[in-house]
PDB file of C-alpha atoms in Angstrom:
ATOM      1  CA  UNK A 285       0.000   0.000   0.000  1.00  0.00           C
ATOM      2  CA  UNK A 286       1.098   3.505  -1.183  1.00  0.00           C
ATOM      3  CA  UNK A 287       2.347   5.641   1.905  1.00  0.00           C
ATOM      4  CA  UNK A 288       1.302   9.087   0.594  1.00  0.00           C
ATOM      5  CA  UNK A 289       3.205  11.910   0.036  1.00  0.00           C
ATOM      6  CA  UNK A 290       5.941  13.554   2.663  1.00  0.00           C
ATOM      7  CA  UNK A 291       3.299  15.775   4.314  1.00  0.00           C
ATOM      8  CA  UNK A 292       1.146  12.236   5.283  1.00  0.00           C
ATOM      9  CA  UNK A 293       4.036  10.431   5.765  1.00  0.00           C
ATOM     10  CA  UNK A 294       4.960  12.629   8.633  1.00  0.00           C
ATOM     11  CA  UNK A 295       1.198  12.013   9.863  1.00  0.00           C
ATOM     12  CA  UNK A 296       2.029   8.696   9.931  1.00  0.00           C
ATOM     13  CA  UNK A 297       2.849   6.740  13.755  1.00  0.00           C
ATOM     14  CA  UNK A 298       6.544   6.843  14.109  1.00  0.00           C
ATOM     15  CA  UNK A 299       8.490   3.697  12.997  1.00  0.00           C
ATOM     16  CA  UNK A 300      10.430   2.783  16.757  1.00  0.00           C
ATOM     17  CA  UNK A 301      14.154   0.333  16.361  1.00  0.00           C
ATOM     18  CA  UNK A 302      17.134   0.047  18.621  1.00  0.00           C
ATOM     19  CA  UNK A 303      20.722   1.151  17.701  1.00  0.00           C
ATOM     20  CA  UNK A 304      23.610   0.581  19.708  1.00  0.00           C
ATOM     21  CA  UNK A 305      26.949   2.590  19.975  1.00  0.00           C
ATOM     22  CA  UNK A 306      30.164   0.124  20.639  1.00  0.00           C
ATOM     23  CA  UNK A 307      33.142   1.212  21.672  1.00  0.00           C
ATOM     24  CA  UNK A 308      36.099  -0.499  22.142  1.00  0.00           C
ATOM     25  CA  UNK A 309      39.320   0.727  23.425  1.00  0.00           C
ATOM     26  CA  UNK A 310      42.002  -1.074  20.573  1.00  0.00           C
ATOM     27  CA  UNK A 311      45.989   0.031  19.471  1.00  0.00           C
ATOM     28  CA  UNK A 312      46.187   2.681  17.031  1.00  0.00           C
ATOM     29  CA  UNK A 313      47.343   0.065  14.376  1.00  0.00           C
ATOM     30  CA  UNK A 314      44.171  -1.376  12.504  1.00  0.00           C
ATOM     31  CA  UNK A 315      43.965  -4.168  10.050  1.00  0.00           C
ATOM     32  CA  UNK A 316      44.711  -4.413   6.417  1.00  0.00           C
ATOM     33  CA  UNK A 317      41.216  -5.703   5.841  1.00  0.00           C
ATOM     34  CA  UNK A 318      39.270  -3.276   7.705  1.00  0.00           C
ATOM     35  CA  UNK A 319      38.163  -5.403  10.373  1.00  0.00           C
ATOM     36  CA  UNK A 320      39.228  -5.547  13.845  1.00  0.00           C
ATOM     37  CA  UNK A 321      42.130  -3.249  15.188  1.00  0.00           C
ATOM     38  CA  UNK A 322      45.389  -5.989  15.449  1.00  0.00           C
ATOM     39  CA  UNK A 323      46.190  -6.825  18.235  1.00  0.00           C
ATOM     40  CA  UNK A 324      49.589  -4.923  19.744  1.00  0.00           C
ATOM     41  CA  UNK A 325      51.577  -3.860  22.345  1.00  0.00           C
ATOM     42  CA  UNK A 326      49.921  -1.383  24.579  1.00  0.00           C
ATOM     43  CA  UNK A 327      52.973   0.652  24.541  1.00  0.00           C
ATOM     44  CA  UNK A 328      51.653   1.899  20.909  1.00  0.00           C
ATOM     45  CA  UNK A 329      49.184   3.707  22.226  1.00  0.00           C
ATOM     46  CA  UNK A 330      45.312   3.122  22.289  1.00  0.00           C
ATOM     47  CA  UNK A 331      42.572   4.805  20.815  1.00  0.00           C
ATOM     48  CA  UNK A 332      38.638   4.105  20.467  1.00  0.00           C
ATOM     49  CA  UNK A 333      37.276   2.276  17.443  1.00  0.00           C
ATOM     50  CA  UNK A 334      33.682   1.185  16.539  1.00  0.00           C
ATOM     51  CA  UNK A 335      31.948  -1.032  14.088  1.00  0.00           C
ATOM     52  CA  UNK A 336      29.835   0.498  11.597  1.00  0.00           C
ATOM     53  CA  UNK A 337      27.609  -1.293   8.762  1.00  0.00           C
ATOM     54  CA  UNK A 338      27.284  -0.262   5.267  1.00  0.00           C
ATOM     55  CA  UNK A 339      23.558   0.044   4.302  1.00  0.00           C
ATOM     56  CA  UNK A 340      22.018  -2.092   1.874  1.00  0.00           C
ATOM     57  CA  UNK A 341      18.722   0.519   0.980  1.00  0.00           C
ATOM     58  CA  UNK A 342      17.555   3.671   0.798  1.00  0.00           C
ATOM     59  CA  UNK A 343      17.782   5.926   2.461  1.00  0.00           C
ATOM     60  CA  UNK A 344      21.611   6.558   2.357  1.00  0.00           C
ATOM     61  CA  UNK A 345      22.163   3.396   0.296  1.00  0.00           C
ATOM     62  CA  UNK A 346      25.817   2.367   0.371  1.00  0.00           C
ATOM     63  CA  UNK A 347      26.595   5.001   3.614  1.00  0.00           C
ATOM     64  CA  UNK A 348      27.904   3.564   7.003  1.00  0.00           C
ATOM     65  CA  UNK A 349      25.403   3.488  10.171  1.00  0.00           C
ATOM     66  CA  UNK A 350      25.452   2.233  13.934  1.00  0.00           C
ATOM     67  CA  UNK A 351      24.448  -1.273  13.967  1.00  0.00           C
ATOM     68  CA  UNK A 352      21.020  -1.538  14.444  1.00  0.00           C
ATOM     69  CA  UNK A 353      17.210  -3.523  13.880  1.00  0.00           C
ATOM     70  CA  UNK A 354      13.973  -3.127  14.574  1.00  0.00           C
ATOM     71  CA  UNK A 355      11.849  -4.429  18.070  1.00  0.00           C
ATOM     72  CA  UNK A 356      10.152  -7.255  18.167  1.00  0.00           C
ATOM     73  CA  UNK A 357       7.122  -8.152  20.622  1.00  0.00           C
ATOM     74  CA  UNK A 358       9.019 -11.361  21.919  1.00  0.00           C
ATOM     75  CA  UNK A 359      12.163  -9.456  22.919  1.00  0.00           C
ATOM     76  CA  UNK A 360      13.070  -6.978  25.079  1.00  0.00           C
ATOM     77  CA  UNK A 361      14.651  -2.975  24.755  1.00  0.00           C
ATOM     78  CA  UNK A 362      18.208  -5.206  25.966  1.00  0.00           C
ATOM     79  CA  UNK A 363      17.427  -8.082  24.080  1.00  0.00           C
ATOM     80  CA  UNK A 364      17.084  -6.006  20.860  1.00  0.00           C
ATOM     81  CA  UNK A 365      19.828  -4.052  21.582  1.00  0.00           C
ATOM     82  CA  UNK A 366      22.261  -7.302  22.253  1.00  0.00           C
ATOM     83  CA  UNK A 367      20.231  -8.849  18.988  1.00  0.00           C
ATOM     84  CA  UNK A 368      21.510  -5.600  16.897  1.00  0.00           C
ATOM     85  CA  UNK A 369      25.278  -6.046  18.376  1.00  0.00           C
ATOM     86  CA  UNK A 370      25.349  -9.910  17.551  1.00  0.00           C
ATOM     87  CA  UNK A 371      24.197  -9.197  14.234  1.00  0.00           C
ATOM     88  CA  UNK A 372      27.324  -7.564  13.485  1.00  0.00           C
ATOM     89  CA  UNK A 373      30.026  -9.054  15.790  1.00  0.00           C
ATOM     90  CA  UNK A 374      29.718 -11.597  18.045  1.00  0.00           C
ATOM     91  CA  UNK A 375      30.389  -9.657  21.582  1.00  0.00           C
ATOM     92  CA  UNK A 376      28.032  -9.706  24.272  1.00  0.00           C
ATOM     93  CA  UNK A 377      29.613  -7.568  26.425  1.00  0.00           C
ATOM     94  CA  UNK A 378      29.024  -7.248  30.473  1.00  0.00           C
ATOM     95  CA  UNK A 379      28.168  -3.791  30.196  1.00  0.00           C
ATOM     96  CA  UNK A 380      25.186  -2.246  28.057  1.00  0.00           C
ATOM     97  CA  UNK A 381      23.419   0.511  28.921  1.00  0.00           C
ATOM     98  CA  UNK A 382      20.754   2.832  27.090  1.00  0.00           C
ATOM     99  CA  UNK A 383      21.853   5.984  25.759  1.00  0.00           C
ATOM    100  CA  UNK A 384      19.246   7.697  24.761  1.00  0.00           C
ATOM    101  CA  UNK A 385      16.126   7.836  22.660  1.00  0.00           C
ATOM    102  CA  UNK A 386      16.564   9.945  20.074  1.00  0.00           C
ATOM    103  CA  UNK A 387      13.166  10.911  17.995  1.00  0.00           C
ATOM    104  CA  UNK A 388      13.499  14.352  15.787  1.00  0.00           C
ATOM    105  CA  UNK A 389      10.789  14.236  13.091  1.00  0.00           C
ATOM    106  CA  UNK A 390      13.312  15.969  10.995  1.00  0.00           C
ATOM    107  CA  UNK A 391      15.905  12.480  11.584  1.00  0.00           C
ATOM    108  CA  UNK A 392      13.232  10.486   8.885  1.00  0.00           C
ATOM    109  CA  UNK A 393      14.600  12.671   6.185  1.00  0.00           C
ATOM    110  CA  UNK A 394      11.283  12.714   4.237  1.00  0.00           C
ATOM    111  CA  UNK A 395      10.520   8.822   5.468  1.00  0.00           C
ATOM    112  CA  UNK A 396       8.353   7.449   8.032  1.00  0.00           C
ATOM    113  CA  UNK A 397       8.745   9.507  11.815  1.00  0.00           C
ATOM    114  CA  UNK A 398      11.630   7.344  13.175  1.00  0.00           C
ATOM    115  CA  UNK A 399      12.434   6.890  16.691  1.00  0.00           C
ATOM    116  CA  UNK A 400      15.817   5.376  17.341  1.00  0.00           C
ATOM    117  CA  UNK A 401      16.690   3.892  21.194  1.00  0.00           C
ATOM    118  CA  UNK A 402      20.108   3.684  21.473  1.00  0.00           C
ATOM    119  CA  UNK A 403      22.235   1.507  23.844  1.00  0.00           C
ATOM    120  CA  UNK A 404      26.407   2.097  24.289  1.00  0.00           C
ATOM    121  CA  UNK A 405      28.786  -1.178  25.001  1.00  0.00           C
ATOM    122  CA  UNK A 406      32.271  -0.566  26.483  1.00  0.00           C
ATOM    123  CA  UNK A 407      34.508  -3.205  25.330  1.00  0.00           C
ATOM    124  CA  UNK A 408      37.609  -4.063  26.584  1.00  0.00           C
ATOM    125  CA  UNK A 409      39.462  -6.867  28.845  1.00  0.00           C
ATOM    126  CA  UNK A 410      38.297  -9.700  27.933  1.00  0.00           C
ATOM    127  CA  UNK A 411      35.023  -8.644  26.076  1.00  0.00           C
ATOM    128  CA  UNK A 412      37.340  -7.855  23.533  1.00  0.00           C
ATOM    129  CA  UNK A 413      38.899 -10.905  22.449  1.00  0.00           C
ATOM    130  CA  UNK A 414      35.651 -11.976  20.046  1.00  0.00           C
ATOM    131  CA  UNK A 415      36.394 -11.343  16.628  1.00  0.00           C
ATOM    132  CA  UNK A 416      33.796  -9.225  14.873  1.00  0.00           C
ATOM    133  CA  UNK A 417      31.352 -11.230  12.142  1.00  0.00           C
ATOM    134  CA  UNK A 418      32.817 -11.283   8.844  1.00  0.00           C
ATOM    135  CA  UNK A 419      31.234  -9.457   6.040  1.00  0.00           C
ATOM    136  CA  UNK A 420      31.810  -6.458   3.392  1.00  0.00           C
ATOM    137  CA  UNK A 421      29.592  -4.124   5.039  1.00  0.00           C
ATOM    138  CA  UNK A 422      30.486  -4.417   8.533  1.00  0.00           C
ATOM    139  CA  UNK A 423      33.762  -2.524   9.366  1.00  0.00           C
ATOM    140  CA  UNK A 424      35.534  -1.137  12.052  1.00  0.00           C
ATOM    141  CA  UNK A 425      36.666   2.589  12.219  1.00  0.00           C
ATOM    142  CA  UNK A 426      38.735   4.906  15.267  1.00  0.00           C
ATOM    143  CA  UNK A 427      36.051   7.432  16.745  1.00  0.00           C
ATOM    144  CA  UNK A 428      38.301  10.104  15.816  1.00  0.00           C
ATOM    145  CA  UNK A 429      38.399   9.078  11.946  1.00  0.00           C
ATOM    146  CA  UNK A 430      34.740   8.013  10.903  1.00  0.00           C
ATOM    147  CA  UNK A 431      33.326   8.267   7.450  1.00  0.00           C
ATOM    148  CA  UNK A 432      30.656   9.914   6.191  1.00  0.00           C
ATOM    149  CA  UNK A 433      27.316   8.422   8.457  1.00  0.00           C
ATOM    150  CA  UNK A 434      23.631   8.016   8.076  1.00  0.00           C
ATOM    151  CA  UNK A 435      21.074   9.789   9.628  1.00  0.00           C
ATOM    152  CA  UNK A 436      21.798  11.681  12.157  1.00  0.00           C
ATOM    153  CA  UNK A 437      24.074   8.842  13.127  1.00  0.00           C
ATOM    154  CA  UNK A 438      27.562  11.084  13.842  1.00  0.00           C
ATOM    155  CA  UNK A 439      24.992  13.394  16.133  1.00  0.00           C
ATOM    156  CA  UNK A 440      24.557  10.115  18.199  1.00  0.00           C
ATOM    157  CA  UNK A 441      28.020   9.133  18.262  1.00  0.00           C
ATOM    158  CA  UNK A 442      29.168  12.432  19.617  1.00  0.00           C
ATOM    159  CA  UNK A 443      26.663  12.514  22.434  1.00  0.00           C
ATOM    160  CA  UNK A 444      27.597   9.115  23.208  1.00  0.00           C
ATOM    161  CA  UNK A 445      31.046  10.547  23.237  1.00  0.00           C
ATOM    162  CA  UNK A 446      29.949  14.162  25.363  1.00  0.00           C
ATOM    163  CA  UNK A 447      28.742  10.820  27.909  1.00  0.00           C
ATOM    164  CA  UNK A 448      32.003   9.074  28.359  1.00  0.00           C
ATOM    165  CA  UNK A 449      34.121  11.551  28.698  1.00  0.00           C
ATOM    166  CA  UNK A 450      32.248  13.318  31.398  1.00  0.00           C
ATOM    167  CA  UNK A 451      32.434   9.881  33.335  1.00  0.00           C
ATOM    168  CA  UNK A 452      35.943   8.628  32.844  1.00  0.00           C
ATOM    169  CA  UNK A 453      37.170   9.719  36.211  1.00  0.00           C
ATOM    170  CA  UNK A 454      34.682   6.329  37.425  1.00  0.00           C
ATOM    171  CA  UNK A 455      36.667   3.362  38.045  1.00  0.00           C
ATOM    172  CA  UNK A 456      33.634   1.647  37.121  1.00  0.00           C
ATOM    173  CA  UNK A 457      34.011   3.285  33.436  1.00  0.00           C
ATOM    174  CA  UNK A 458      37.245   2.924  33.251  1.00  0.00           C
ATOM    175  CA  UNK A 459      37.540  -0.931  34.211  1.00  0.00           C
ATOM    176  CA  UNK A 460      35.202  -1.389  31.378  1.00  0.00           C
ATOM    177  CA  UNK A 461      38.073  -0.566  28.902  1.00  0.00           C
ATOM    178  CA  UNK A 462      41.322  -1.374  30.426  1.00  0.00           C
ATOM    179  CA  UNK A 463      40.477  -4.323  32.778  1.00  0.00           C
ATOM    180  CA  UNK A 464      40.091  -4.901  36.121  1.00  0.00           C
ATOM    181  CA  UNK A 465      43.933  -4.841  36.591  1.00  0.00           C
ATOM    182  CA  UNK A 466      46.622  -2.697  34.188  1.00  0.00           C
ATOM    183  CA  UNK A 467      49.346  -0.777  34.455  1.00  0.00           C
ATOM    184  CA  UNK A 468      49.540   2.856  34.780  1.00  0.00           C
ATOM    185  CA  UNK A 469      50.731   3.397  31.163  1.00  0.00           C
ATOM    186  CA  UNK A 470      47.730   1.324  29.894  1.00  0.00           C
ATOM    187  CA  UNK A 471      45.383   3.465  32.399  1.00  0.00           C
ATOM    188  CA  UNK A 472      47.178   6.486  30.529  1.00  0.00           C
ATOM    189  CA  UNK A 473      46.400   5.219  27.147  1.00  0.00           C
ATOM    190  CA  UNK A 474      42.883   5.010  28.396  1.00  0.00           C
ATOM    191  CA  UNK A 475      42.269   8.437  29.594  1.00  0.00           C
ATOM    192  CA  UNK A 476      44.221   9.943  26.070  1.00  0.00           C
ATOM    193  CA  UNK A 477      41.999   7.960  23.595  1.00  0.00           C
ATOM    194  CA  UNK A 478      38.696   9.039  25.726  1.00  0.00           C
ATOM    195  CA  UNK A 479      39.533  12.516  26.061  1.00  0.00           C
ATOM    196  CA  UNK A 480      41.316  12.923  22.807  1.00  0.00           C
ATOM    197  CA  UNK A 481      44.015  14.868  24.282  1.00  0.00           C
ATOM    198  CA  UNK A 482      47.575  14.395  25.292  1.00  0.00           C
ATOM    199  CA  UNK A 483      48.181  13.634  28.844  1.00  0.00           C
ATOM    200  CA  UNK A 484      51.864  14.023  30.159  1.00  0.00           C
ATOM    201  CA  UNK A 485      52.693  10.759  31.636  1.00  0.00           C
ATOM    202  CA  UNK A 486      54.879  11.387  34.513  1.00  0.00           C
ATOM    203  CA  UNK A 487      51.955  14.351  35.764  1.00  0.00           C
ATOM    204  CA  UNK A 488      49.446  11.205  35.260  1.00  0.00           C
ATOM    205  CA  UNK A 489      50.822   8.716  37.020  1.00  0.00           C
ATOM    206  CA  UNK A 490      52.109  11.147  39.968  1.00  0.00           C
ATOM    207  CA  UNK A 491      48.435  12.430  40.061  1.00  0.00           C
ATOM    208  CA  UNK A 492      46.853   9.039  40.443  1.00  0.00           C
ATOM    209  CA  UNK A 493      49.359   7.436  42.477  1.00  0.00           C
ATOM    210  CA  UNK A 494      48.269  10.591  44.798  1.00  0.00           C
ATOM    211  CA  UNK A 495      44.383   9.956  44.754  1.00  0.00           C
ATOM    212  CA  UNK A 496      44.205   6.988  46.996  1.00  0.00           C
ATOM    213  CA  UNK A 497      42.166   4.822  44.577  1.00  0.00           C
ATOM    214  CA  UNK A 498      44.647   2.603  43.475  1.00  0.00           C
ATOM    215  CA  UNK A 499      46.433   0.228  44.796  1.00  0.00           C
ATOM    216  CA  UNK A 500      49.510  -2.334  43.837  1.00  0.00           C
ATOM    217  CA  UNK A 501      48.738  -5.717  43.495  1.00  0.00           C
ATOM    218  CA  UNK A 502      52.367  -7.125  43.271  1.00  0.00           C
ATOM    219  CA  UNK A 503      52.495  -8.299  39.956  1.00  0.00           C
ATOM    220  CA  UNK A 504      54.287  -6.963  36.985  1.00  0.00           C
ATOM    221  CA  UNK A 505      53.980  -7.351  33.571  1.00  0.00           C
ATOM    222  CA  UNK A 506      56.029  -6.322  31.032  1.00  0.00           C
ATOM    223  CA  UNK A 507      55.142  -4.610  27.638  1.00  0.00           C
ATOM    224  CA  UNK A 508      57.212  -4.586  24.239  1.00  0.00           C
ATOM    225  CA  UNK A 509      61.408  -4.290  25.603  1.00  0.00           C
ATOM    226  CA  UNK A 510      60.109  -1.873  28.413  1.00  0.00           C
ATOM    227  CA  UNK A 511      61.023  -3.175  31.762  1.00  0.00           C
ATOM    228  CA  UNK A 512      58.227  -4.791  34.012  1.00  0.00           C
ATOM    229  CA  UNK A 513      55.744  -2.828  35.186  1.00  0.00           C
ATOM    230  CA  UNK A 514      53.655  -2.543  38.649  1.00  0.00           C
ATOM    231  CA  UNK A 515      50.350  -3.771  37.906  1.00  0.00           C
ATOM    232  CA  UNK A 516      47.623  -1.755  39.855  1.00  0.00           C
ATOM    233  CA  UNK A 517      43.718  -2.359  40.883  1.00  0.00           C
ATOM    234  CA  UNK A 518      41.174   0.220  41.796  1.00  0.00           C
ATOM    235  CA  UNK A 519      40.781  -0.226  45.976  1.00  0.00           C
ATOM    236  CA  UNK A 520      37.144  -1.432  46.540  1.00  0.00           C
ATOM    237  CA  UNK A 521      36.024   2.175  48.180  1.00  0.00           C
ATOM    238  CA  UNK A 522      36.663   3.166  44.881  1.00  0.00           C
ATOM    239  CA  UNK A 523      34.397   1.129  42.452  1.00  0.00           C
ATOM    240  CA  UNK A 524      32.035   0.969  45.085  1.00  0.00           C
ATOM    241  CA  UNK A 525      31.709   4.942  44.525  1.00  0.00           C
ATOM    242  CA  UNK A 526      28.022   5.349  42.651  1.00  0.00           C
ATOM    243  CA  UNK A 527      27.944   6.276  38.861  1.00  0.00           C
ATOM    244  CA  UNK A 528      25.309   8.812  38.344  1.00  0.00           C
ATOM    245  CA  UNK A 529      24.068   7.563  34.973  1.00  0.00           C
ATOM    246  CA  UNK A 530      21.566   9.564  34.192  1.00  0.00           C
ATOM    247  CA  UNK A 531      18.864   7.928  31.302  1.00  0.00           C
ATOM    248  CA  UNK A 532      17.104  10.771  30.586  1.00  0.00           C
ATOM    249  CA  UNK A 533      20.559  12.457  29.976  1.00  0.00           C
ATOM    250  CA  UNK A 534      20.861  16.235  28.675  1.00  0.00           C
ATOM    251  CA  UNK A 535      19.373  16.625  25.316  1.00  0.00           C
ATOM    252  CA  UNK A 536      22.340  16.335  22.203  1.00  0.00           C
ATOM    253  CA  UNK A 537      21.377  19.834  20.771  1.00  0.00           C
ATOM    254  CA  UNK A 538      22.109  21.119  24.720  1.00  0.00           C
ATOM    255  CA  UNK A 539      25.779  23.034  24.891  1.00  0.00           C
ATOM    256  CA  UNK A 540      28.155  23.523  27.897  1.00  0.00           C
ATOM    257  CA  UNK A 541      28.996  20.500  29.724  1.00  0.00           C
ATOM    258  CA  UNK A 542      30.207  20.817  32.971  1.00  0.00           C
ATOM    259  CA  UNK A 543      34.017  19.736  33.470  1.00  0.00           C
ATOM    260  CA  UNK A 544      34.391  16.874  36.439  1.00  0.00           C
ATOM    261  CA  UNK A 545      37.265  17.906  38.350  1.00  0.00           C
ATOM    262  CA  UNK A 546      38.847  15.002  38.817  1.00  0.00           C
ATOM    263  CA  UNK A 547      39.004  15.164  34.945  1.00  0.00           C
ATOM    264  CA  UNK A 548      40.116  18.741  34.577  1.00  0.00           C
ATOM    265  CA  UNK A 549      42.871  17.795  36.859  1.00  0.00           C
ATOM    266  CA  UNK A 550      44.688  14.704  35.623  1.00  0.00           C
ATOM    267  CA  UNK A 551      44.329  16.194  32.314  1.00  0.00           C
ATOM    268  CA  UNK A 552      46.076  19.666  33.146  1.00  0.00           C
ATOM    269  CA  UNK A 553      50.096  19.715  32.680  1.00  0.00           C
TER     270      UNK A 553
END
């Protein structure tokens, strides 16, 4: 049956799916292929990548989007969500959480009213050993270097962004990408690729050594032809400390977020 024109299009009840927002915390080297970052010394350096898929229809045939799908009555908001993500690699991490639901009529781009509910996965530790699903259109990219997206698909991603890095100063964040144990040069790596700035090392690790929440757990490990490393653990006072997610979240258009202090400092040289 014919749809009508734009005007009762927009009439029309609003088509509702799921989207999720992955990302994982990988070295700055990436694959020849365009799949999954290589695996490599942490002494590289880190950054943030995501898998996108190449749509197969209009709209914005042949453009990249978040992974995505529509709701079904026998599943769940999650269960969609971690349908969506195994669709296109096959992680399930420990952490999911929704984003936001994001439902401009201007988003349909002449189409149907869409709503979009988006969930974010941290991946890291041992979440991130799964290989992604093989295929042609599904590809992974750094944050910092994505192609041209869908939709309003790069408004999501940077809200999702605007998210983390007004959280990262949360152990229970940053466990989520580095592990539950690291050293303080992988910690580093993780604060530079979520804040996308450069973080003098020696400040860093004399700030955090300072802050009380970590603490040595005897081990070392050693990374590349560096010399072992301490290995470190957030004390339990620490990750017991609440994370104020908040769901309903500040809208995307909204500007001026508020700088955590704990942030502000370790990232000041």
């Amino acid at each position: 049956m014919m749809m009508g024109n734009v005007s009762e299009r927009r009439k029309q009840p609003p088509q509702i799916g799921v989207s999720v927002v992955i990302l994982a915390l990988e070295p700055v080297s990436r694959s020849n292929d365009g799949g999954r970052p290589e695996a490599g010394p942490s002494g590289a350096g880190s950054t943030l990548w995501m898998p996108l898929v190449k749509r197969v229809r209009q709209p914005f045939l042949g453009q990249w989007a978040l992974p995505g799908g529509d709701l079904r009555a026998d599943h769940s908001l999650e269960q969609s969500a971690y349908a969506a993500l195994e669709s296109t690699t096959s992680l399930h991490p420990r952490y999911l959480e929704q984003l936001y639901t994001f439902g401009d009529p201007a988003r349909s781009h002449g189409g149907l009213p869409m709503v979009s509910i988006v969930y974010w996965a941290l991946v890291g530790g041992s979440d991130a050993q799964t290989e992604p699903v093989e295929g042609n259109n599904v590809k992974w990219f750094p944050v910092d270097s994505l192609p041209e997206l869908a939709f309003d698909h790069r408004a999501i991603i940077d809200y999702a962004m605007g998210r983390l890095r007004g959280k990262i100063e949360y152990p229970q964040i940053v466990t989520r990408l580095v592990g539950e144990r690291f050293t303080l040069s992988q910690l580093h790596d993780v604060y530079e690729a979520v804040t996308g700035e450069a973080i003098d090392l020696a400040n860093f690790r004399r700030k955090m050594l300072a802050s009380g929440q970590l603490e040595d757990t005897g081990e070392k490990l050693r990374v590349g032809r560096n010399r072992p490393a301490a290995v470190y653990r957030y004390v339990r006072s620490a990750l017991r400390r609440a994370t104020p997610w908040d769901h309903g979240g500040d809208h995307p258009d909204s500007k001026g977020q508020e700088e955590d202090d704990a942030l502000t400092a370790l990232t000041t040289i």
